C-alpha cells in the first residue's frame, strides 16, 4: 500500500473521530471553534461509551450503535433548541464580513497538519509498517479481538484471554481503529496508521488551538501561531508512538487540551463567546468520559490541571459575592482536593508496573523543561526563546494564572519523575503514570503551546507597534493582510521547530517502525500467507517473543498465546509442554483438538529484547514426527499437526 492509497482511509478515520461529536455539538447549539474543539473528545466519549453499552444491550460492536446514539442525542438537542430557545441566550449570528475567519482557522490547522503528517510519514516509513516494540503485540491483537468477538468494551478487553480473569483496559483507541477496519475493509496496520495520522495531525492541533483561544481569543494572529507551535515538539506526538507504543495514552493526551478548555469555559475563566455555561457542563460529560476511556491517567491529570482553573474561578467569584456565599466555593474546593487526594492515592497501577527510574539530574530536567527537549531529544530553540519571553510576561502578570499554574504543575511532575529520588514522594506524584518520565514529558506541550503562543503573539504586537511608530504611513495593515503575515510567521515557526527535538524523535522512532526486532521480512511474508494455509477458526502455536503471535492481528489466525508477560492458562501450557508426546499420550491430542491448535509456527532466530523463552512444542518442531511442514520462508516454518490418530 502507498501513502496515496491510504488517503481515503485517513479521511474515513477523520470522519469517525470528528463527525459524531461535531454534529452533536452543532445540534445542541455549539458554534465555531467551540464546536470544532469539542468534536473529537465528544466523539470518543460516544464511541467508547457505546462500546461499553453494546454487550449490556446485546448488540454486536459496529458503527451502527454509534450512529444510532449520535442521531438520538442530536435529535434531543434539536428538540431542546426548538422548545426552549431561551435557555441558549441571545447569540447573534456572525456577520458575513467576518466569516473569512473560517479560512484563518483552516489555515491554522493546515500548518501543523502538513508538518505533522510529513513527520509521521518519515517516522512510520510505510502505511503497513507496525511499531516493533513491547506494547504493540497487545494493541494489535486486541483490535483483532474486538473485531472477532464483537465487543469493544473497556470493561472486558483486559488481558486478552491470557488468563481466566479479565481485567478492564481503556479501549477507546482500539474501538476507533476497529471501526476504521470495519468500514473500509483495510488491514489493521493500515487502520492504525490512519488513526495515528488523524489523532496526531488533526485532533492534537485542533485541541491546542481550542485551549489557546480560551486565553487569547479568536484573533487571527494567536490562532495561527498556536497551529504552528503545535507541530514543534518531539515529546508529543512522536515519542509516544515509538516508546511503547502508548497508543491509548497518545489518544488521551491529544484530547486533554480540548477537555481542559471546556473545564476553563465552564468555570468561567476561559472565553465562552456566548456559549451558555450549562451547555458547556453538558458537553463536558461525554468529553470527560472519552478522556477517561482513552486513558484513565489523563482523566486524573485533567483533575490536577483543573485545580488552578478552579482556584482562579473562586478568586473571581469571591470578589463579587457577599456574606456566607463567599465561602461556599472554598469549601467545595477543599472537598474536591480531599476527595482527589484519596482517589489519587488509591487508583493507580500496581507497584510492580511502576518500575521506571530517574534518568537525569535535577539541572538537566529543568533545562529540558525550558526547551521541551525532554528525554534527551535535544533542545527546541524556538520554544526556549518564546519560553523566556513568556517568563517575562508572567513576571509582569500578563499571563493567565491558571495557564501558568498548569504549566508549573506539568513541569514539576516531569522534573520529579525524571530526576527525583525514588521513594514514596515520587511514587505518590507519578505512580498513576507508572513512574514513567516519557508520559510526563508528553504533557508539557499541552501548556507550552499556550505559553509560547502568548509570547509569540505579544512579540508580533510589539513589532507591529514599533513599525507603526517608525513608519506611520506605511504600517497600516488590513485584517486579511495581517492574517496572511501571521500565517507566514506561524509556518516559519513550525518549520524552524522541526530542526531540533522533532528530528531527533523521528530519527529514533524510525528505527522502531522500520526495523525487524519482532518480525523479519521473511516472517512477515509467511504471516501474509496464513489465510491460505491455516483454516479459519484454527489456532497457531507460536512463541510470542519471536513475533509469531502477530498471526492473530496480521493474518486473522488466533495464536495460542496472544501476548507475552502474562500467566498462560493451564490447558495452553499443557500443549506447549507436551506436544512432543502426541503419539504416546492421548491427552495431548485431546488438548490439541479442544483448542484447535493444529498448527505450529516456528520463527527461528533472535527473540525480542534478547529474551530466551522456550516452549517444547516449538523447540522440538523440526524433529517431531507428528508434525509436517506446510509452508516456510527463510528460517520461518509452519507445521501441521498430523500425528493425532483420529485426525482433526
mmCIF file of C-alpha atoms in Angstrom, residues 269-614:
data_model
loop_
_atom_site.group_PDB
_atom_site.id
_atom_site.type_symbol
_atom_site.label_atom_id
_atom_site.label_comp_id
_atom_site.label_asym_id
_atom_site.label_seq_id
_atom_site.Cartn_x
_atom_site.Cartn_y
_atom_site.Cartn_z
ATOM 1 C CA UNK A 269 -12.115 31.631 33.405
ATOM 2 C CA UNK A 270 -11.923 30.775 29.706
ATOM 3 C CA UNK A 271 -13.547 32.795 26.947
ATOM 4 C CA UNK A 272 -17.051 31.426 26.327
ATOM 5 C CA UNK A 273 -18.045 33.613 23.355
ATOM 6 C CA UNK A 274 -21.683 33.479 24.356
ATOM 7 C CA UNK A 275 -21.916 29.722 24.910
ATOM 8 C CA UNK A 276 -24.260 29.009 27.863
ATOM 9 C CA UNK A 277 -22.449 27.576 30.848
ATOM 10 C CA UNK A 278 -24.991 24.774 31.297
ATOM 11 C CA UNK A 279 -24.303 23.651 27.746
ATOM 12 C CA UNK A 280 -20.567 23.536 28.430
ATOM 13 C CA UNK A 281 -21.151 21.419 31.521
ATOM 14 C CA UNK A 282 -23.369 19.114 29.475
ATOM 15 C CA UNK A 283 -20.685 18.855 26.772
ATOM 16 C CA UNK A 284 -18.104 18.025 29.415
ATOM 17 C CA UNK A 285 -19.904 14.801 30.319
ATOM 18 C CA UNK A 286 -19.191 12.837 27.110
ATOM 19 C CA UNK A 287 -15.883 14.680 26.581
ATOM 20 C CA UNK A 288 -14.559 13.729 30.025
ATOM 21 C CA UNK A 289 -15.887 10.197 29.568
ATOM 22 C CA UNK A 290 -13.998 9.975 26.290
ATOM 23 C CA UNK A 291 -10.815 11.112 28.016
ATOM 24 C CA UNK A 292 -11.265 8.549 30.797
ATOM 25 C CA UNK A 293 -11.964 5.708 28.364
ATOM 26 C CA UNK A 294 -8.977 6.737 26.266
ATOM 27 C CA UNK A 295 -6.731 6.509 29.327
ATOM 28 C CA UNK A 296 -7.776 6.930 32.990
ATOM 29 C CA UNK A 297 -4.446 8.517 33.966
ATOM 30 C CA UNK A 298 -5.211 11.506 31.771
ATOM 31 C CA UNK A 299 -8.611 11.882 33.392
ATOM 32 C CA UNK A 300 -6.752 12.182 36.695
ATOM 33 C CA UNK A 301 -4.331 14.581 35.003
ATOM 34 C CA UNK A 302 -7.348 16.667 33.996
ATOM 35 C CA UNK A 303 -8.427 16.712 37.649
ATOM 36 C CA UNK A 304 -4.999 18.015 38.675
ATOM 37 C CA UNK A 305 -4.677 20.592 35.891
ATOM 38 C CA UNK A 306 -8.183 21.812 36.720
ATOM 39 C CA UNK A 307 -7.087 22.915 40.202
ATOM 40 C CA UNK A 308 -5.546 26.229 39.013
ATOM 41 C CA UNK A 309 -8.670 26.801 36.920
ATOM 42 C CA UNK A 310 -10.917 26.329 39.942
ATOM 43 C CA UNK A 311 -8.719 28.494 42.176
ATOM 44 C CA UNK A 312 -8.856 31.379 39.709
ATOM 45 C CA UNK A 313 -12.620 30.913 39.302
ATOM 46 C CA UNK A 314 -13.111 31.016 43.086
ATOM 47 C CA UNK A 315 -10.993 34.147 43.466
ATOM 48 C CA UNK A 316 -13.074 35.885 40.818
ATOM 49 C CA UNK A 317 -16.305 34.720 42.441
ATOM 50 C CA UNK A 318 -15.281 35.977 45.875
ATOM 51 C CA UNK A 319 -14.667 39.458 44.505
ATOM 52 C CA UNK A 320 -18.379 39.866 43.862
ATOM 53 C CA UNK A 321 -20.033 37.525 46.389
ATOM 54 C CA UNK A 322 -21.033 38.696 49.835
ATOM 55 C CA UNK A 323 -21.668 37.088 53.187
ATOM 56 C CA UNK A 324 -21.556 33.332 53.685
ATOM 57 C CA UNK A 325 -21.778 32.708 49.941
ATOM 58 C CA UNK A 326 -18.142 33.768 49.611
ATOM 59 C CA UNK A 327 -17.082 30.598 51.483
ATOM 60 C CA UNK A 328 -19.213 28.047 49.667
ATOM 61 C CA UNK A 329 -16.839 27.568 46.703
ATOM 62 C CA UNK A 330 -13.863 27.449 49.082
ATOM 63 C CA UNK A 331 -15.496 24.600 50.963
ATOM 64 C CA UNK A 332 -16.297 22.842 47.694
ATOM 65 C CA UNK A 333 -12.681 23.191 46.540
ATOM 66 C CA UNK A 334 -11.446 21.782 49.855
ATOM 67 C CA UNK A 335 -13.750 18.795 49.395
ATOM 68 C CA UNK A 336 -12.560 18.401 45.807
ATOM 69 C CA UNK A 337 -8.926 18.365 46.900
ATOM 70 C CA UNK A 338 -9.569 15.923 49.749
ATOM 71 C CA UNK A 339 -11.512 13.501 47.548
ATOM 72 C CA UNK A 340 -8.943 13.897 44.790
ATOM 73 C CA UNK A 341 -6.089 13.048 47.155
ATOM 74 C CA UNK A 342 -7.828 9.829 48.187
ATOM 75 C CA UNK A 343 -8.537 8.813 44.599
ATOM 76 C CA UNK A 344 -5.007 9.800 43.558
ATOM 77 C CA UNK A 345 -3.514 7.569 46.223
ATOM 78 C CA UNK A 346 -5.747 4.563 45.529
ATOM 79 C CA UNK A 347 -6.474 4.488 41.787
ATOM 80 C CA UNK A 348 -3.119 3.623 40.261
ATOM 81 C CA UNK A 349 -1.269 0.675 38.718
ATOM 82 C CA UNK A 350 0.432 -1.884 40.913
ATOM 83 C CA UNK A 351 3.876 -1.115 42.261
ATOM 84 C CA UNK A 352 5.275 -3.896 40.051
ATOM 85 C CA UNK A 353 4.324 -1.934 36.958
ATOM 86 C CA UNK A 354 5.775 1.349 38.243
ATOM 87 C CA UNK A 355 9.412 0.428 37.875
ATOM 88 C CA UNK A 356 10.792 3.350 35.859
ATOM 89 C CA UNK A 357 13.798 5.022 37.439
ATOM 90 C CA UNK A 358 15.091 8.625 37.215
ATOM 91 C CA UNK A 359 17.101 9.266 34.069
ATOM 92 C CA UNK A 360 18.946 12.536 34.754
ATOM 93 C CA UNK A 361 19.967 15.212 37.225
ATOM 94 C CA UNK A 362 17.756 17.994 38.516
ATOM 95 C CA UNK A 363 19.504 20.686 36.455
ATOM 96 C CA UNK A 364 19.196 18.618 33.287
ATOM 97 C CA UNK A 365 15.479 18.110 33.889
ATOM 98 C CA UNK A 366 14.890 21.837 34.399
ATOM 99 C CA UNK A 367 16.804 22.611 31.209
ATOM 100 C CA UNK A 368 14.706 20.096 29.295
ATOM 101 C CA UNK A 369 11.521 21.671 30.623
ATOM 102 C CA UNK A 370 12.546 25.115 29.367
ATOM 103 C CA UNK A 371 13.191 23.800 25.858
ATOM 104 C CA UNK A 372 10.667 20.916 25.969
ATOM 105 C CA UNK A 373 13.513 18.832 24.604
ATOM 106 C CA UNK A 374 12.610 16.122 27.077
ATOM 107 C CA UNK A 375 14.079 12.632 27.444
ATOM 108 C CA UNK A 376 17.318 13.713 25.797
ATOM 109 C CA UNK A 377 15.670 14.592 22.481
ATOM 110 C CA UNK A 378 17.639 17.829 22.326
ATOM 111 C CA UNK A 379 16.510 21.444 22.735
ATOM 112 C CA UNK A 380 13.845 23.116 20.653
ATOM 113 C CA UNK A 381 15.369 26.572 20.375
ATOM 114 C CA UNK A 382 12.263 28.392 19.211
ATOM 115 C CA UNK A 383 10.443 27.062 22.282
ATOM 116 C CA UNK A 384 13.271 28.193 24.562
ATOM 117 C CA UNK A 385 13.199 31.704 23.127
ATOM 118 C CA UNK A 386 9.440 32.010 23.492
ATOM 119 C CA UNK A 387 9.504 30.481 26.977
ATOM 120 C CA UNK A 388 11.940 33.184 28.087
ATOM 121 C CA UNK A 389 9.571 35.838 26.703
ATOM 122 C CA UNK A 390 6.635 34.129 28.430
ATOM 123 C CA UNK A 391 8.540 34.155 31.732
ATOM 124 C CA UNK A 392 8.975 37.911 31.402
ATOM 125 C CA UNK A 393 5.286 38.323 30.667
ATOM 126 C CA UNK A 394 4.418 36.184 33.685
ATOM 127 C CA UNK A 395 6.501 38.430 35.920
ATOM 128 C CA UNK A 396 4.528 41.374 34.554
ATOM 129 C CA UNK A 397 1.281 39.477 35.217
ATOM 130 C CA UNK A 398 0.390 39.281 31.544
ATOM 131 C CA UNK A 399 -0.155 35.513 31.556
ATOM 132 C CA UNK A 400 -3.343 33.909 32.849
ATOM 133 C CA UNK A 401 -2.695 32.412 36.259
ATOM 134 C CA UNK A 402 -4.471 29.162 35.500
ATOM 135 C CA UNK A 403 -2.324 28.596 32.397
ATOM 136 C CA UNK A 404 0.847 29.368 34.332
ATOM 137 C CA UNK A 405 -0.306 27.106 37.155
ATOM 138 C CA UNK A 406 -0.964 24.219 34.783
ATOM 139 C CA UNK A 407 2.432 24.671 33.159
ATOM 140 C CA UNK A 408 4.218 24.670 36.520
ATOM 141 C CA UNK A 409 2.361 21.531 37.620
ATOM 142 C CA UNK A 410 3.276 19.719 34.394
ATOM 143 C CA UNK A 411 6.886 20.869 34.723
ATOM 144 C CA UNK A 412 7.105 19.838 38.382
ATOM 145 C CA UNK A 413 5.709 16.382 37.636
ATOM 146 C CA UNK A 414 8.249 15.837 34.863
ATOM 147 C CA UNK A 415 11.186 17.080 36.934
ATOM 148 C CA UNK A 416 10.163 14.986 39.946
ATOM 149 C CA UNK A 417 9.771 11.868 37.813
ATOM 150 C CA UNK A 418 12.812 12.175 35.561
ATOM 151 C CA UNK A 419 15.217 13.486 38.210
ATOM 152 C CA UNK A 420 13.613 12.907 41.606
ATOM 153 C CA UNK A 421 14.883 10.428 44.157
ATOM 154 C CA UNK A 422 12.950 7.132 44.080
ATOM 155 C CA UNK A 423 10.672 6.837 47.075
ATOM 156 C CA UNK A 424 7.202 7.472 48.393
ATOM 157 C CA UNK A 425 7.006 11.110 47.279
ATOM 158 C CA UNK A 426 7.995 10.338 43.702
ATOM 159 C CA UNK A 427 5.646 7.353 43.562
ATOM 160 C CA UNK A 428 2.767 9.381 45.000
ATOM 161 C CA UNK A 429 3.269 12.079 42.361
ATOM 162 C CA UNK A 430 3.875 9.868 39.345
ATOM 163 C CA UNK A 431 2.572 6.429 40.250
ATOM 164 C CA UNK A 432 -0.535 6.781 38.088
ATOM 165 C CA UNK A 433 1.861 7.162 35.138
ATOM 166 C CA UNK A 434 3.917 4.101 36.182
ATOM 167 C CA UNK A 435 6.677 6.497 37.378
ATOM 168 C CA UNK A 436 7.417 6.857 33.666
ATOM 169 C CA UNK A 437 9.028 10.174 32.640
ATOM 170 C CA UNK A 438 8.098 9.618 28.974
ATOM 171 C CA UNK A 439 4.417 10.009 29.827
ATOM 172 C CA UNK A 440 5.014 13.126 31.916
ATOM 173 C CA UNK A 441 7.128 14.597 29.108
ATOM 174 C CA UNK A 442 4.208 14.242 26.689
ATOM 175 C CA UNK A 443 2.042 16.513 28.854
ATOM 176 C CA UNK A 444 4.407 19.501 28.802
ATOM 177 C CA UNK A 445 3.481 20.573 25.237
ATOM 178 C CA UNK A 446 -0.171 20.978 26.309
ATOM 179 C CA UNK A 447 0.734 24.130 28.223
ATOM 180 C CA UNK A 448 3.901 25.018 26.340
ATOM 181 C CA UNK A 449 1.826 25.638 23.209
ATOM 182 C CA UNK A 450 -0.350 28.137 25.072
ATOM 183 C CA UNK A 451 2.536 29.958 26.769
ATOM 184 C CA UNK A 452 4.619 30.126 23.605
ATOM 185 C CA UNK A 453 1.622 31.385 21.620
ATOM 186 C CA UNK A 454 1.046 34.156 24.157
ATOM 187 C CA UNK A 455 4.727 35.099 23.924
ATOM 188 C CA UNK A 456 4.774 34.960 20.121
ATOM 189 C CA UNK A 457 1.551 36.984 19.806
ATOM 190 C CA UNK A 458 2.920 39.598 22.220
ATOM 191 C CA UNK A 459 6.130 39.793 20.197
ATOM 192 C CA UNK A 460 4.183 40.266 16.971
ATOM 193 C CA UNK A 461 2.081 43.004 18.596
ATOM 194 C CA UNK A 462 5.181 44.825 19.824
ATOM 195 C CA UNK A 463 6.807 44.533 16.434
ATOM 196 C CA UNK A 464 3.737 45.909 14.706
ATOM 197 C CA UNK A 465 3.558 48.793 17.190
ATOM 198 C CA UNK A 466 7.205 49.610 16.571
ATOM 199 C CA UNK A 467 6.679 49.519 12.815
ATOM 200 C CA UNK A 468 3.651 51.787 13.136
ATOM 201 C CA UNK A 469 5.666 54.267 15.187
ATOM 202 C CA UNK A 470 8.572 54.182 12.744
ATOM 203 C CA UNK A 471 6.538 54.199 9.534
ATOM 204 C CA UNK A 472 3.110 55.656 10.433
ATOM 205 C CA UNK A 473 2.020 55.998 6.810
ATOM 206 C CA UNK A 474 3.086 52.523 5.680
ATOM 207 C CA UNK A 475 2.365 50.271 8.633
ATOM 208 C CA UNK A 476 -1.423 50.319 8.449
ATOM 209 C CA UNK A 477 -2.390 46.777 7.546
ATOM 210 C CA UNK A 478 -5.798 45.388 6.714
ATOM 211 C CA UNK A 479 -7.088 42.428 8.695
ATOM 212 C CA UNK A 480 -6.669 39.961 5.804
ATOM 213 C CA UNK A 481 -3.082 41.078 5.281
ATOM 214 C CA UNK A 482 -2.360 40.655 8.992
ATOM 215 C CA UNK A 483 -3.739 37.123 8.757
ATOM 216 C CA UNK A 484 -1.546 36.344 5.751
ATOM 217 C CA UNK A 485 1.562 37.650 7.520
ATOM 218 C CA UNK A 486 0.646 35.689 10.657
ATOM 219 C CA UNK A 487 0.247 32.563 8.538
ATOM 220 C CA UNK A 488 3.744 33.060 7.137
ATOM 221 C CA UNK A 489 5.214 33.635 10.606
ATOM 222 C CA UNK A 490 3.389 30.611 12.045
ATOM 223 C CA UNK A 491 4.549 28.421 9.180
ATOM 224 C CA UNK A 492 8.099 29.702 9.677
ATOM 225 C CA UNK A 493 7.989 28.875 13.383
ATOM 226 C CA UNK A 494 6.617 25.434 12.598
ATOM 227 C CA UNK A 495 9.327 24.709 10.035
ATOM 228 C CA UNK A 496 12.079 26.067 12.283
ATOM 229 C CA UNK A 497 10.815 23.889 15.103
ATOM 230 C CA UNK A 498 11.408 20.728 13.058
ATOM 231 C CA UNK A 499 15.176 21.080 13.344
ATOM 232 C CA UNK A 500 15.528 20.043 16.956
ATOM 233 C CA UNK A 501 13.636 17.598 19.152
ATOM 234 C CA UNK A 502 11.262 16.715 16.306
ATOM 235 C CA UNK A 503 14.006 15.453 14.003
ATOM 236 C CA UNK A 504 15.634 13.667 16.924
ATOM 237 C CA UNK A 505 12.389 11.890 17.812
ATOM 238 C CA UNK A 506 11.707 10.923 14.197
ATOM 239 C CA UNK A 507 15.233 9.571 13.786
ATOM 240 C CA UNK A 508 14.968 7.499 16.940
ATOM 241 C CA UNK A 509 11.420 6.318 16.314
ATOM 242 C CA UNK A 510 12.013 5.385 12.695
ATOM 243 C CA UNK A 511 14.177 2.521 13.890
ATOM 244 C CA UNK A 512 11.238 1.093 15.812
ATOM 245 C CA UNK A 513 8.868 1.125 12.836
ATOM 246 C CA UNK A 514 11.355 0.187 10.139
ATOM 247 C CA UNK A 515 13.485 -2.487 11.782
ATOM 248 C CA UNK A 516 12.832 -6.210 12.283
ATOM 249 C CA UNK A 517 13.236 -6.771 16.017
ATOM 250 C CA UNK A 518 9.957 -8.694 16.204
ATOM 251 C CA UNK A 519 9.191 -9.641 12.615
ATOM 252 C CA UNK A 520 11.745 -10.155 9.873
ATOM 253 C CA UNK A 521 10.698 -9.692 6.216
ATOM 254 C CA UNK A 522 10.570 -13.487 5.833
ATOM 255 C CA UNK A 523 8.347 -13.863 8.889
ATOM 256 C CA UNK A 524 6.055 -11.078 7.725
ATOM 257 C CA UNK A 525 5.774 -12.752 4.307
ATOM 258 C CA UNK A 526 4.894 -16.098 5.864
ATOM 259 C CA UNK A 527 2.229 -14.455 8.026
ATOM 260 C CA UNK A 528 0.734 -12.880 4.901
ATOM 261 C CA UNK A 529 0.082 -16.403 3.531
ATOM 262 C CA UNK A 530 -1.512 -17.867 6.658
ATOM 263 C CA UNK A 531 -5.015 -17.166 5.383
ATOM 264 C CA UNK A 532 -4.292 -19.661 2.582
ATOM 265 C CA UNK A 533 -2.657 -22.343 4.722
ATOM 266 C CA UNK A 534 -4.483 -22.188 8.069
ATOM 267 C CA UNK A 535 -8.277 -22.683 8.063
ATOM 268 C CA UNK A 536 -10.440 -20.082 9.759
ATOM 269 C CA UNK A 537 -11.024 -20.997 13.386
ATOM 270 C CA UNK A 538 -7.791 -22.926 13.863
ATOM 271 C CA UNK A 539 -5.221 -21.760 16.415
ATOM 272 C CA UNK A 540 -1.491 -21.355 15.832
ATOM 273 C CA UNK A 541 1.068 -22.495 18.402
ATOM 274 C CA UNK A 542 3.879 -19.971 18.483
ATOM 275 C CA UNK A 543 6.384 -18.203 20.704
ATOM 276 C CA UNK A 544 5.168 -14.631 21.303
ATOM 277 C CA UNK A 545 8.734 -13.447 21.917
ATOM 278 C CA UNK A 546 9.629 -14.447 18.355
ATOM 279 C CA UNK A 547 6.742 -12.412 16.896
ATOM 280 C CA UNK A 548 4.707 -15.491 15.967
ATOM 281 C CA UNK A 549 1.703 -14.266 17.959
ATOM 282 C CA UNK A 550 1.217 -11.466 15.428
ATOM 283 C CA UNK A 551 -0.540 -14.181 13.415
ATOM 284 C CA UNK A 552 -3.765 -13.074 15.089
ATOM 285 C CA UNK A 553 -3.562 -9.379 14.273
ATOM 286 C CA UNK A 554 -1.930 -9.609 10.862
ATOM 287 C CA UNK A 555 -3.376 -12.841 9.474
ATOM 288 C CA UNK A 556 -6.626 -13.302 11.432
ATOM 289 C CA UNK A 557 -5.475 -16.668 12.748
ATOM 290 C CA UNK A 558 -5.657 -16.876 16.520
ATOM 291 C CA UNK A 559 -2.415 -17.527 18.385
ATOM 292 C CA UNK A 560 -2.363 -19.902 21.331
ATOM 293 C CA UNK A 561 -0.554 -17.192 23.334
ATOM 294 C CA UNK A 562 -1.828 -13.744 22.399
ATOM 295 C CA UNK A 563 0.671 -11.690 24.374
ATOM 296 C CA UNK A 564 3.790 -12.055 26.436
ATOM 297 C CA UNK A 565 4.434 -11.269 30.051
ATOM 298 C CA UNK A 566 1.208 -12.781 31.419
ATOM 299 C CA UNK A 567 0.215 -16.067 33.008
ATOM 300 C CA UNK A 568 -0.560 -18.796 30.480
ATOM 301 C CA UNK A 569 -3.708 -20.889 31.207
ATOM 302 C CA UNK A 570 -3.011 -24.463 32.321
ATOM 303 C CA UNK A 571 -4.674 -26.034 29.267
ATOM 304 C CA UNK A 572 -2.480 -23.950 26.973
ATOM 305 C CA UNK A 573 0.659 -24.697 28.961
ATOM 306 C CA UNK A 574 -0.074 -28.426 28.671
ATOM 307 C CA UNK A 575 0.047 -28.275 24.869
ATOM 308 C CA UNK A 576 3.215 -26.176 24.927
ATOM 309 C CA UNK A 577 4.936 -28.646 27.254
ATOM 310 C CA UNK A 578 3.703 -31.995 25.925
ATOM 311 C CA UNK A 579 3.202 -31.677 22.153
ATOM 312 C CA UNK A 580 6.315 -33.844 21.524
ATOM 313 C CA UNK A 581 4.447 -36.744 23.214
ATOM 314 C CA UNK A 582 1.401 -36.509 20.922
ATOM 315 C CA UNK A 583 1.986 -40.062 19.563
ATOM 316 C CA UNK A 584 2.278 -41.643 23.008
ATOM 317 C CA UNK A 585 -0.057 -39.610 25.215
ATOM 318 C CA UNK A 586 -3.725 -39.457 24.088
ATOM 319 C CA UNK A 587 -4.295 -36.451 26.354
ATOM 320 C CA UNK A 588 -2.070 -34.349 24.119
ATOM 321 C CA UNK A 589 -4.193 -34.882 21.026
ATOM 322 C CA UNK A 590 -7.312 -34.298 23.079
ATOM 323 C CA UNK A 591 -5.883 -30.947 24.222
ATOM 324 C CA UNK A 592 -4.867 -30.060 20.674
ATOM 325 C CA UNK A 593 -8.323 -30.930 19.427
ATOM 326 C CA UNK A 594 -10.049 -28.958 22.212
ATOM 327 C CA UNK A 595 -8.105 -25.803 21.401
ATOM 328 C CA UNK A 596 -7.959 -26.472 17.635
ATOM 329 C CA UNK A 597 -4.229 -25.837 17.832
ATOM 330 C CA UNK A 598 -3.369 -27.775 14.683
ATOM 331 C CA UNK A 599 -0.501 -25.577 13.500
ATOM 332 C CA UNK A 600 2.934 -24.743 14.884
ATOM 333 C CA UNK A 601 4.665 -21.560 13.750
ATOM 334 C CA UNK A 602 8.402 -21.653 14.332
ATOM 335 C CA UNK A 603 10.170 -18.325 13.826
ATOM 336 C CA UNK A 604 13.794 -19.300 14.340
ATOM 337 C CA UNK A 605 16.275 -16.579 15.116
ATOM 338 C CA UNK A 606 16.595 -13.951 17.846
ATOM 339 C CA UNK A 607 13.759 -13.116 20.207
ATOM 340 C CA UNK A 608 12.535 -9.657 21.109
ATOM 341 C CA UNK A 609 14.672 -7.840 23.702
ATOM 342 C CA UNK A 610 17.121 -10.741 23.601
ATOM 343 C CA UNK A 611 14.711 -12.951 25.520
ATOM 344 C CA UNK A 612 15.435 -16.638 25.857
ATOM 345 C CA UNK A 613 11.900 -18.006 26.242
ATOM 346 C CA UNK A 614 11.437 -21.591 25.118
#
